[in-house]
């Protein structure tokens, strides 16, 4: 039975707000006021360290995703209303349904590090090459806990970091429904990646949360009746909105950057469509290209072409993913539906159109020399920062405890480095360590794990320009 009152609830860690609409609006206010959200305006989407304010940042991208999610959610509710919303216990939950989707979309990139997804790989590479060796030098005994913690620290992911930010680092005290909505992947970073024939592979192919948030995620899932490895239903809507928003955005930014021209975009789409025998997208772009060339002044032609194409395409895709959602409603409600909504029907004209647009972006934008140069610069910055803060990870538990308590230790560099870390992140570390039993033989191992999280939190929480500036300062680069 599909009963949304079991999924859209007022449960939260502290100070529960009993009235559902007030609870939803409280979440909205907390999210919009969160410093972590504001920092997205200085995080890259594709073009890092960009001075042109019209080029998308993670924040402007998230705003676009939230609008698409709102559109999808309202379309689904309108179709469900034809059967009667009472059938799904949604009559009093429409505002909650839409707002959770919208706010999940604003939060979906909140855990992304500076310099985009390339930085995720940089963090994991540094941890595998250096972090694991530091741990081995400090704690040579091998056991199961050490094995899973090693896997955890080498599996940084923006989705998992988002859960950590909203629950631990920013303490937003969001409703469990809102927290669950951003749990895009349902595997712990410390768990093994499932085989591709696993029925939940698509939901568990990437890390969704860390060992440090394991208990929180279990509590959220238990309260909302989400089975292990399953997903919260409204997460599918956020994911679809994200996929839709990518389709033309990168092309628009590439034209603004001068990487591609209007005619290049048109010719590339036309060429790819003809090669793949795809008519839907081809007819769309030919119609609007001809129209704007005839009716619009030259400076406005590309913007109008993109506006018309995007509006037509998004309208069709929203209707498409809404139908997929409702056709698989029971599985989606249970969180076991094994596919992204936009990827489900691979034979549809929409899937073919999407593949063409994605291929163009990959070949002519993401592989562009200018984009890759900035990615390599980001790699150098991220690795350089971890090397700078490496002394904090090499300290013994006893010395780091003294450092946190503002006591002197022999490592004078660490005494200076600790002062640069965020006080909120340090408090999060202290609270995590307080929960440990100092008499437990695993205490030093777990303390070190939370110390790694502290350093990762600090570096991954930087904006692009702050990270670059910090790297130059601490590397004595003029």
Short mmCIF file of C-alpha atoms in Angstrom, two decimals:
data_model
loop_
_atom_site.label_atom_id
_atom_site.label_comp_id
_atom_site.label_asym_id
_atom_site.label_seq_id
_atom_site.Cartn_x
_atom_site.Cartn_y
_atom_site.Cartn_z
CA UNK A 1 0.00 0.00 0.00
CA UNK A 2 1.28 3.47 -0.89
CA UNK A 3 0.85 5.75 2.12
CA UNK A 4 2.90 8.94 1.97
CA UNK A 5 2.10 9.81 5.58
CA UNK A 6 4.74 7.19 6.46
CA UNK A 7 7.36 8.99 4.38
CA UNK A 8 6.53 12.69 4.80
CA UNK A 9 6.70 13.19 8.53
CA UNK A 10 7.64 15.76 11.15
CA UNK A 11 10.24 13.55 12.89
CA UNK A 12 13.56 15.28 13.53
CA UNK A 13 16.42 14.87 16.00
CA UNK A 14 15.46 17.75 18.29
CA UNK A 15 12.45 20.01 18.86
CA UNK A 16 9.97 18.25 16.61
CA UNK A 17 7.45 20.57 14.93
CA UNK A 18 4.13 18.72 14.97
CA UNK A 19 2.33 20.60 12.19
CA UNK A 20 3.57 19.27 8.84
CA UNK A 21 3.47 22.55 6.87
CA UNK A 22 5.29 24.39 9.67
CA UNK A 23 7.87 21.58 9.76
CA UNK A 24 8.42 21.83 5.99
CA UNK A 25 8.78 25.62 6.10
CA UNK A 26 11.23 25.30 8.99
CA UNK A 27 13.39 23.00 6.86
CA UNK A 28 13.19 25.44 3.97
CA UNK A 29 14.34 28.33 6.15
CA UNK A 30 17.21 26.35 7.67
CA UNK A 31 18.46 25.25 4.25
CA UNK A 32 18.24 28.70 2.64
CA UNK A 33 20.11 30.21 5.60
CA UNK A 34 22.86 27.57 5.70
CA UNK A 35 26.42 28.85 5.12
CA UNK A 36 27.21 25.61 3.27
CA UNK A 37 24.57 26.52 0.67
CA UNK A 38 25.98 30.02 0.20
CA UNK A 39 29.44 28.59 -0.39
CA UNK A 40 28.15 26.88 -3.53
CA UNK A 41 28.25 30.27 -5.28
CA UNK A 42 32.06 29.96 -5.21
CA UNK A 43 32.23 26.30 -6.26
CA UNK A 44 32.73 25.21 -9.82
CA UNK A 45 30.11 23.59 -12.02
CA UNK A 46 32.33 23.00 -15.06
CA UNK A 47 34.50 26.12 -15.31
CA UNK A 48 36.47 26.64 -12.10
CA UNK A 49 37.82 30.00 -10.86
CA UNK A 50 35.55 31.76 -13.35
CA UNK A 51 35.20 35.55 -13.11
CA UNK A 52 32.30 35.79 -15.56
CA UNK A 53 29.26 35.94 -13.27
CA UNK A 54 26.93 34.58 -15.96
CA UNK A 55 28.74 31.20 -15.95
CA UNK A 56 27.04 28.64 -13.74
CA UNK A 57 28.29 27.83 -10.26
CA UNK A 58 27.10 24.96 -8.09
CA UNK A 59 24.60 27.37 -6.54
CA UNK A 60 23.02 28.53 -9.81
CA UNK A 61 22.94 24.92 -11.01
CA UNK A 62 21.20 23.88 -7.78
CA UNK A 63 18.60 26.64 -8.22
CA UNK A 64 17.85 25.32 -11.71
CA UNK A 65 17.58 21.76 -10.40
CA UNK A 66 15.19 22.86 -7.65
CA UNK A 67 12.89 24.47 -10.24
CA UNK A 68 12.87 21.28 -12.35
CA UNK A 69 12.15 19.21 -9.23
CA UNK A 70 9.25 21.48 -8.31
CA UNK A 71 7.87 21.11 -11.84
CA UNK A 72 8.13 17.29 -11.74
CA UNK A 73 6.59 17.07 -8.25
CA UNK A 74 3.62 19.25 -9.20
CA UNK A 75 3.10 17.25 -12.42
CA UNK A 76 3.04 13.98 -10.47
CA UNK A 77 0.59 15.39 -7.91
CA UNK A 78 -1.69 16.64 -10.68
CA UNK A 79 -1.79 13.18 -12.25
CA UNK A 80 -2.36 11.50 -8.88
CA UNK A 81 -5.19 13.93 -8.16
CA UNK A 82 -7.11 12.37 -11.04
CA UNK A 83 -7.32 9.17 -8.98
CA UNK A 84 -7.81 11.02 -5.70
CA UNK A 85 -4.98 12.13 -3.43
CA UNK A 86 -6.66 10.55 -0.40
CA UNK A 87 -5.83 7.16 -1.87
CA UNK A 88 -2.15 7.89 -1.19
CA UNK A 89 -2.65 9.96 2.00
CA UNK A 90 -1.43 13.01 0.09
CA UNK A 91 -4.33 15.44 0.51
CA UNK A 92 -2.67 17.24 3.42
CA UNK A 93 0.89 16.58 2.26
CA UNK A 94 1.06 18.28 -1.14
CA UNK A 95 3.14 21.19 0.14
CA UNK A 96 5.47 18.75 1.87
CA UNK A 97 5.80 16.60 -1.24
CA UNK A 98 6.80 19.56 -3.44
CA UNK A 99 8.99 21.32 -0.89
CA UNK A 100 11.01 18.23 0.04
CA UNK A 101 11.80 17.65 -3.65
CA UNK A 102 12.72 21.31 -4.13
CA UNK A 103 14.92 21.55 -1.03
CA UNK A 104 16.59 18.20 -1.74
CA UNK A 105 17.62 19.68 -5.09
CA UNK A 106 19.10 22.76 -3.42
CA UNK A 107 21.10 20.46 -1.13
CA UNK A 108 22.13 17.81 -3.63
CA UNK A 109 25.57 19.32 -4.38
CA UNK A 110 26.26 20.74 -0.94
CA UNK A 111 28.94 18.13 -0.26
CA UNK A 112 30.87 18.71 -3.48
CA UNK A 113 34.48 19.81 -2.87
CA UNK A 114 36.24 22.71 -4.62
CA UNK A 115 37.05 22.08 -8.30
CA UNK A 116 34.19 19.64 -8.80
CA UNK A 117 34.13 15.87 -9.18
CA UNK A 118 37.79 15.75 -10.20
CA UNK A 119 38.62 16.82 -6.64
CA UNK A 120 36.74 13.80 -5.25
CA UNK A 121 39.15 11.57 -7.12
CA UNK A 122 42.07 13.70 -5.90
CA UNK A 123 41.05 13.30 -2.25
CA UNK A 124 40.64 9.54 -2.61
CA UNK A 125 43.94 9.22 -4.47
CA UNK A 126 45.82 11.08 -1.73
CA UNK A 127 44.22 8.96 0.96
CA UNK A 128 45.09 5.69 -0.79
CA UNK A 129 48.69 6.76 -1.46
CA UNK A 130 49.45 8.56 1.78
CA UNK A 131 46.64 8.39 4.34
CA UNK A 132 46.69 4.59 4.54
CA UNK A 133 50.50 4.58 5.02
CA UNK A 134 50.22 7.12 7.85
CA UNK A 135 47.64 4.91 9.55
CA UNK A 136 49.81 1.83 9.10
CA UNK A 137 52.81 3.60 10.68
CA UNK A 138 50.71 4.63 13.69
CA UNK A 139 48.63 1.47 14.14
CA UNK A 140 50.20 -1.64 12.64
CA UNK A 141 47.73 -4.22 13.93
CA UNK A 142 45.29 -5.33 11.23
CA UNK A 143 41.65 -6.09 12.05
CA UNK A 144 38.18 -5.81 10.52
CA UNK A 145 37.50 -2.32 11.89
CA UNK A 146 40.73 -0.99 10.44
CA UNK A 147 39.87 -2.52 7.07
CA UNK A 148 36.46 -0.83 6.86
CA UNK A 149 37.79 2.53 8.09
CA UNK A 150 40.50 2.45 5.41
CA UNK A 151 37.83 1.84 2.78
CA UNK A 152 35.76 4.67 4.25
CA UNK A 153 38.48 7.35 4.15
CA UNK A 154 39.39 6.37 0.58
CA UNK A 155 35.80 6.75 -0.62
CA UNK A 156 35.09 10.47 -0.43
CA UNK A 157 31.88 11.33 -2.27
CA UNK A 158 29.91 14.56 -2.41
CA UNK A 159 26.67 12.70 -1.68
CA UNK A 160 28.06 11.19 1.51
CA UNK A 161 29.61 14.51 2.52
CA UNK A 162 26.21 16.18 2.10
CA UNK A 163 24.72 13.88 4.74
CA UNK A 164 27.60 14.73 7.06
CA UNK A 165 27.22 18.47 6.49
CA UNK A 166 23.50 18.69 7.22
CA UNK A 167 23.60 16.37 10.25
CA UNK A 168 26.98 17.00 11.91
CA UNK A 169 28.88 20.00 10.56
CA UNK A 170 26.04 22.49 10.10
CA UNK A 171 23.62 20.84 12.55
CA UNK A 172 20.62 21.95 10.51
CA UNK A 173 18.32 19.63 12.50
CA UNK A 174 16.27 18.93 9.38
CA UNK A 175 13.30 16.60 9.42
CA UNK A 176 14.17 12.96 8.77
CA UNK A 177 12.17 13.17 5.53
CA UNK A 178 14.36 15.99 4.26
CA UNK A 179 17.56 14.18 5.27
CA UNK A 180 16.41 10.98 3.58
CA UNK A 181 15.64 12.88 0.38
CA UNK A 182 19.36 13.60 -0.22
CA UNK A 183 20.46 10.01 0.42
CA UNK A 184 20.92 9.39 -3.30
CA UNK A 185 23.05 6.28 -2.81
CA UNK A 186 22.28 3.81 -0.06
CA UNK A 187 25.66 2.12 0.51
CA UNK A 188 28.00 3.07 3.32
CA UNK A 189 31.44 4.22 2.13
CA UNK A 190 32.92 1.47 4.33
CA UNK A 191 30.93 -1.27 2.57
CA UNK A 192 32.03 -3.24 -0.48
CA UNK A 193 30.66 -2.19 -3.85
CA UNK A 194 27.93 -4.64 -4.95
CA UNK A 195 28.16 -6.83 -8.05
CA UNK A 196 26.51 -5.44 -11.18
CA UNK A 197 23.89 -8.20 -11.07
CA UNK A 198 22.77 -7.05 -7.63
CA UNK A 199 19.12 -5.86 -7.94
CA UNK A 200 20.01 -2.71 -5.97
CA UNK A 201 23.29 -2.05 -7.81
CA UNK A 202 22.22 1.33 -9.25
CA UNK A 203 21.24 2.54 -5.78
CA UNK A 204 24.44 1.26 -4.15
CA UNK A 205 27.09 1.77 -6.84
CA UNK A 206 28.50 4.83 -5.05
CA UNK A 207 28.92 5.72 -1.36
CA UNK A 208 25.94 7.53 0.15
CA UNK A 209 27.17 8.06 3.71
CA UNK A 210 30.26 7.52 5.86
CA UNK A 211 30.90 5.29 8.86
CA UNK A 212 30.72 8.45 10.99
CA UNK A 213 27.04 8.94 10.04
CA UNK A 214 26.03 5.26 10.03
CA UNK A 215 23.93 5.47 13.18
CA UNK A 216 22.18 8.65 12.02
CA UNK A 217 21.26 7.12 8.66
CA UNK A 218 19.96 3.96 10.34
CA UNK A 219 17.78 6.05 12.65
CA UNK A 220 16.38 8.10 9.74
CA UNK A 221 15.64 4.99 7.67
CA UNK A 222 14.02 3.16 10.59
CA UNK A 223 11.72 6.10 11.33
CA UNK A 224 10.57 6.29 7.68
CA UNK A 225 10.33 2.54 7.10
CA UNK A 226 13.11 2.49 4.49
CA UNK A 227 14.64 -0.97 4.13
CA UNK A 228 18.42 -1.44 4.05
CA UNK A 229 19.82 -0.53 0.65
CA UNK A 230 16.53 1.08 -0.44
CA UNK A 231 15.93 4.71 -1.26
CA UNK A 232 13.51 7.41 -0.15
CA UNK A 233 10.88 7.82 -2.93
CA UNK A 234 11.22 11.58 -3.50
CA UNK A 235 14.95 11.16 -4.09
CA UNK A 236 14.08 9.80 -7.55
CA UNK A 237 12.53 13.17 -8.38
CA UNK A 238 15.59 15.12 -7.23
CA UNK A 239 17.82 12.82 -9.30
CA UNK A 240 15.67 13.28 -12.43
CA UNK A 241 15.66 17.06 -11.99
CA UNK A 242 19.46 17.04 -11.75
CA UNK A 243 19.77 14.92 -14.91
CA UNK A 244 17.40 17.20 -16.83
CA UNK A 245 19.15 20.39 -15.74
CA UNK A 246 22.51 19.26 -17.13
CA UNK A 247 21.32 18.82 -20.70
CA UNK A 248 21.75 22.28 -22.17
CA UNK A 249 23.38 24.20 -19.31
CA UNK A 250 26.97 23.24 -20.12
CA UNK A 251 26.49 24.17 -23.78
CA UNK A 252 25.22 27.62 -22.83
CA UNK A 253 28.25 28.16 -20.58
CA UNK A 254 30.61 26.90 -23.31
CA UNK A 255 29.24 29.54 -25.71
CA UNK A 256 29.55 32.26 -23.05
CA UNK A 257 33.16 31.16 -22.53
CA UNK A 258 33.89 31.26 -26.26
CA UNK A 259 34.70 27.54 -26.39
CA UNK A 260 31.86 26.92 -28.87
CA UNK A 261 29.81 29.19 -31.12
CA UNK A 262 26.05 29.08 -31.72
CA UNK A 263 26.57 27.50 -35.16
CA UNK A 264 28.94 24.92 -33.59
CA UNK A 265 26.23 23.82 -31.16
CA UNK A 266 23.64 23.52 -33.92
CA UNK A 267 25.98 21.66 -36.29
CA UNK A 268 27.19 19.26 -33.60
CA UNK A 269 23.64 18.36 -32.56
CA UNK A 270 22.61 17.98 -36.22
CA UNK A 271 25.64 15.81 -37.00
CA UNK A 272 25.14 13.53 -33.96
CA UNK A 273 21.40 13.17 -34.61
CA UNK A 274 21.96 12.22 -38.24
CA UNK A 275 24.65 9.73 -37.25
CA UNK A 276 22.38 8.09 -34.66
CA UNK A 277 19.23 8.31 -36.80
CA UNK A 278 17.50 10.38 -34.10
CA UNK A 279 14.70 12.60 -35.41
CA UNK A 280 13.00 14.03 -32.30
CA UNK A 281 15.88 16.27 -31.21
CA UNK A 282 16.89 17.00 -34.82
CA UNK A 283 13.44 18.33 -35.72
CA UNK A 284 13.40 20.39 -32.54
CA UNK A 285 16.71 22.16 -33.14
CA UNK A 286 16.13 22.65 -36.86
CA UNK A 287 12.77 24.33 -36.21
CA UNK A 288 14.14 26.73 -33.62
CA UNK A 289 17.42 27.39 -35.45
CA UNK A 290 15.53 28.45 -38.57
CA UNK A 291 13.13 30.58 -36.54
CA UNK A 292 15.71 32.55 -34.57
CA UNK A 293 17.95 33.10 -37.59
CA UNK A 294 14.97 34.66 -39.34
CA UNK A 295 13.32 36.60 -36.50
CA UNK A 296 16.05 37.57 -33.98
CA UNK A 297 18.94 40.01 -34.03
CA UNK A 298 22.34 38.30 -34.02
CA UNK A 299 23.32 38.91 -30.35
CA UNK A 300 20.05 37.34 -29.16
CA UNK A 301 19.87 34.39 -31.52
CA UNK A 302 21.64 31.80 -29.40
CA UNK A 303 19.85 32.79 -26.17
CA UNK A 304 16.46 32.58 -27.85
CA UNK A 305 17.37 29.29 -29.57
CA UNK A 306 18.43 27.81 -26.24
CA UNK A 307 15.37 29.17 -24.41
CA UNK A 308 12.97 27.63 -26.94
CA UNK A 309 14.82 24.33 -27.14
CA UNK A 310 15.21 24.03 -23.38
CA UNK A 311 11.56 24.88 -22.65
CA UNK A 312 10.27 22.33 -25.17
CA UNK A 313 12.71 19.64 -24.08
CA UNK A 314 12.23 20.14 -20.33
CA UNK A 315 8.44 20.12 -20.70
CA UNK A 316 8.59 16.81 -22.57
CA UNK A 317 11.11 15.27 -20.16
CA UNK A 318 9.13 16.30 -17.07
CA UNK A 319 6.03 14.61 -18.50
CA UNK A 320 8.14 11.56 -19.38
CA UNK A 321 9.78 11.07 -15.97
CA UNK A 322 6.45 11.75 -14.21
CA UNK A 323 4.89 8.91 -16.22
CA UNK A 324 7.81 6.61 -15.34
CA UNK A 325 7.37 7.51 -11.66
CA UNK A 326 3.67 6.66 -11.69
CA UNK A 327 4.03 3.53 -13.83
CA UNK A 328 6.47 2.17 -11.22
CA UNK A 329 4.85 3.82 -8.23
CA UNK A 330 4.92 0.89 -5.81
CA UNK A 331 8.60 0.09 -6.41
CA UNK A 332 9.56 3.74 -6.19
CA UNK A 333 7.57 4.22 -2.99
CA UNK A 334 9.36 1.22 -1.47
CA UNK A 335 12.69 2.58 -2.71
CA UNK A 336 13.66 -0.54 -4.66
CA UNK A 337 13.22 0.84 -8.21
CA UNK A 338 16.65 0.05 -9.72
CA UNK A 339 17.07 2.93 -12.15
CA UNK A 340 17.17 6.68 -12.51
CA UNK A 341 13.84 7.83 -13.99
CA UNK A 342 15.51 9.41 -17.01
CA UNK A 343 17.54 6.26 -17.75
CA UNK A 344 14.74 3.72 -17.41
CA UNK A 345 13.33 3.55 -20.94
CA UNK A 346 16.49 3.43 -23.04
CA UNK A 347 14.54 2.93 -26.28
CA UNK A 348 12.50 6.11 -25.96
CA UNK A 349 13.17 9.13 -28.17
CA UNK A 350 14.00 11.08 -25.01
CA UNK A 351 16.77 8.68 -23.97
CA UNK A 352 18.33 8.94 -27.42
CA UNK A 353 18.15 12.74 -27.35
CA UNK A 354 19.72 12.82 -23.89
CA UNK A 355 22.55 10.53 -24.95
CA UNK A 356 23.37 12.80 -27.89
CA UNK A 357 23.48 15.93 -25.72
CA UNK A 358 25.60 14.15 -23.11
CA UNK A 359 28.05 12.93 -25.75
CA UNK A 360 28.46 16.43 -27.16
CA UNK A 361 29.14 17.87 -23.71
CA UNK A 362 31.70 15.17 -22.93
CA UNK A 363 33.59 15.37 -26.23
CA UNK A 364 33.56 19.11 -26.84
CA UNK A 365 33.29 20.67 -23.37
CA UNK A 366 34.56 18.38 -20.60
CA UNK A 367 37.51 17.26 -22.73
CA UNK A 368 38.33 20.84 -23.72
CA UNK A 369 41.93 21.78 -22.92
CA UNK A 370 40.92 24.82 -20.86
CA UNK A 371 38.59 22.74 -18.66
CA UNK A 372 41.21 20.03 -18.18
CA UNK A 373 43.89 22.60 -17.35
CA UNK A 374 41.78 23.87 -14.47
CA UNK A 375 41.10 20.32 -13.32
CA UNK A 376 44.85 19.65 -13.21
CA UNK A 377 45.33 22.89 -11.29
CA UNK A 378 42.64 21.73 -8.85
CA UNK A 379 44.42 18.39 -8.47
CA UNK A 380 47.65 20.20 -7.54
CA UNK A 381 45.81 22.44 -5.05
CA UNK A 382 43.96 19.57 -3.32
CA UNK A 383 47.07 17.40 -3.08
CA UNK A 384 49.13 20.35 -1.92
CA UNK A 385 46.67 21.19 0.86
CA UNK A 386 46.62 17.62 2.15
CA UNK A 387 50.41 17.63 2.20
CA UNK A 388 50.37 20.88 4.18
CA UNK A 389 47.96 19.45 6.77
CA UNK A 390 49.63 16.04 6.80
CA UNK A 391 51.47 16.68 10.15
CA UNK A 392 48.09 16.70 11.95
CA UNK A 393 47.44 13.16 10.73
CA UNK A 394 50.91 11.93 11.71
CA UNK A 395 50.52 12.84 15.38
CA UNK A 396 49.81 10.19 17.98
CA UNK A 397 46.42 10.20 19.67
CA UNK A 398 48.03 11.57 22.84
CA UNK A 399 49.67 14.50 21.04
CA UNK A 400 46.59 15.38 19.02
CA UNK A 401 44.48 15.34 22.19
CA UNK A 402 46.93 17.80 23.76
CA UNK A 403 46.71 19.94 20.64
CA UNK A 404 42.90 20.05 20.83
CA UNK A 405 43.17 21.00 24.52
CA UNK A 406 45.54 23.87 23.60
CA UNK A 407 48.55 22.22 25.25
CA UNK A 408 52.09 22.40 23.86
CA UNK A 409 53.55 19.54 21.85
CA UNK A 410 56.88 19.10 20.06
CA UNK A 411 55.39 19.48 16.56
CA UNK A 412 55.30 23.28 16.30
CA UNK A 413 53.87 23.11 12.77
CA UNK A 414 50.79 21.24 13.99
CA UNK A 415 50.29 23.86 16.70
CA UNK A 416 49.89 26.45 13.97
CA UNK A 417 47.90 24.31 11.56
CA UNK A 418 45.21 23.45 14.12
CA UNK A 419 44.40 27.15 14.51
CA UNK A 420 43.43 27.37 10.85
CA UNK A 421 40.70 24.72 11.05
CA UNK A 422 37.04 25.65 11.44
CA UNK A 423 35.86 25.77 15.05
CA UNK A 424 32.58 24.07 14.07
CA UNK A 425 34.46 21.21 12.45
CA UNK A 426 36.68 20.86 15.51
CA UNK A 427 33.60 20.72 17.76
CA UNK A 428 32.18 17.98 15.54
CA UNK A 429 35.42 16.02 15.97
CA UNK A 430 35.37 16.54 19.75
CA UNK A 431 31.76 15.36 20.00
CA UNK A 432 32.45 12.26 17.93
CA UNK A 433 35.47 11.35 20.06
CA UNK A 434 33.52 11.97 23.29
CA UNK A 435 31.24 9.09 22.34
CA UNK A 436 34.18 6.66 22.28
CA UNK A 437 35.34 4.53 25.17
CA UNK A 438 38.93 5.48 25.96
CA UNK A 439 39.50 2.07 27.55
CA UNK A 440 38.60 0.32 24.31
CA UNK A 441 41.70 -0.94 22.49
CA UNK A 442 40.20 0.44 19.25
CA UNK A 443 40.04 3.96 20.67
CA UNK A 444 43.25 5.24 18.98
CA UNK A 445 42.09 3.84 15.63
CA UNK A 446 38.67 5.48 15.83
CA UNK A 447 40.14 8.75 17.12
CA UNK A 448 42.44 8.85 14.09
CA UNK A 449 39.51 8.13 11.78
CA UNK A 450 37.57 11.12 13.13
CA UNK A 451 40.74 13.21 12.85
CA UNK A 452 40.95 12.33 9.14
CA UNK A 453 37.31 13.32 8.77
CA UNK A 454 38.18 16.66 10.41
CA UNK A 455 40.93 17.41 7.86
CA UNK A 456 38.79 16.22 4.95
CA UNK A 457 35.87 18.34 6.21
CA UNK A 458 38.07 21.42 6.24
CA UNK A 459 39.66 21.02 2.82
CA UNK A 460 36.54 19.73 1.03
CA UNK A 461 34.49 22.55 2.54
CA UNK A 462 36.60 25.26 0.90
CA UNK A 463 35.42 27.29 -2.07
CA UNK A 464 37.50 27.20 -5.27
CA UNK A 465 39.11 30.60 -4.73
CA UNK A 466 39.73 30.07 -0.99
CA UNK A 467 41.40 26.70 -1.67
CA UNK A 468 43.61 28.24 -4.35
CA UNK A 469 44.52 31.17 -2.12
CA UNK A 470 45.18 28.92 0.91
CA UNK A 471 47.41 26.67 -1.19
CA UNK A 472 49.45 29.64 -2.42
CA UNK A 473 49.83 31.08 1.10
CA UNK A 474 50.87 27.84 2.75
CA UNK A 475 53.13 26.78 -0.13
CA UNK A 476 54.86 30.18 -0.16
CA UNK A 477 53.85 30.80 -3.76
CA UNK A 478 53.83 34.51 -4.52
#
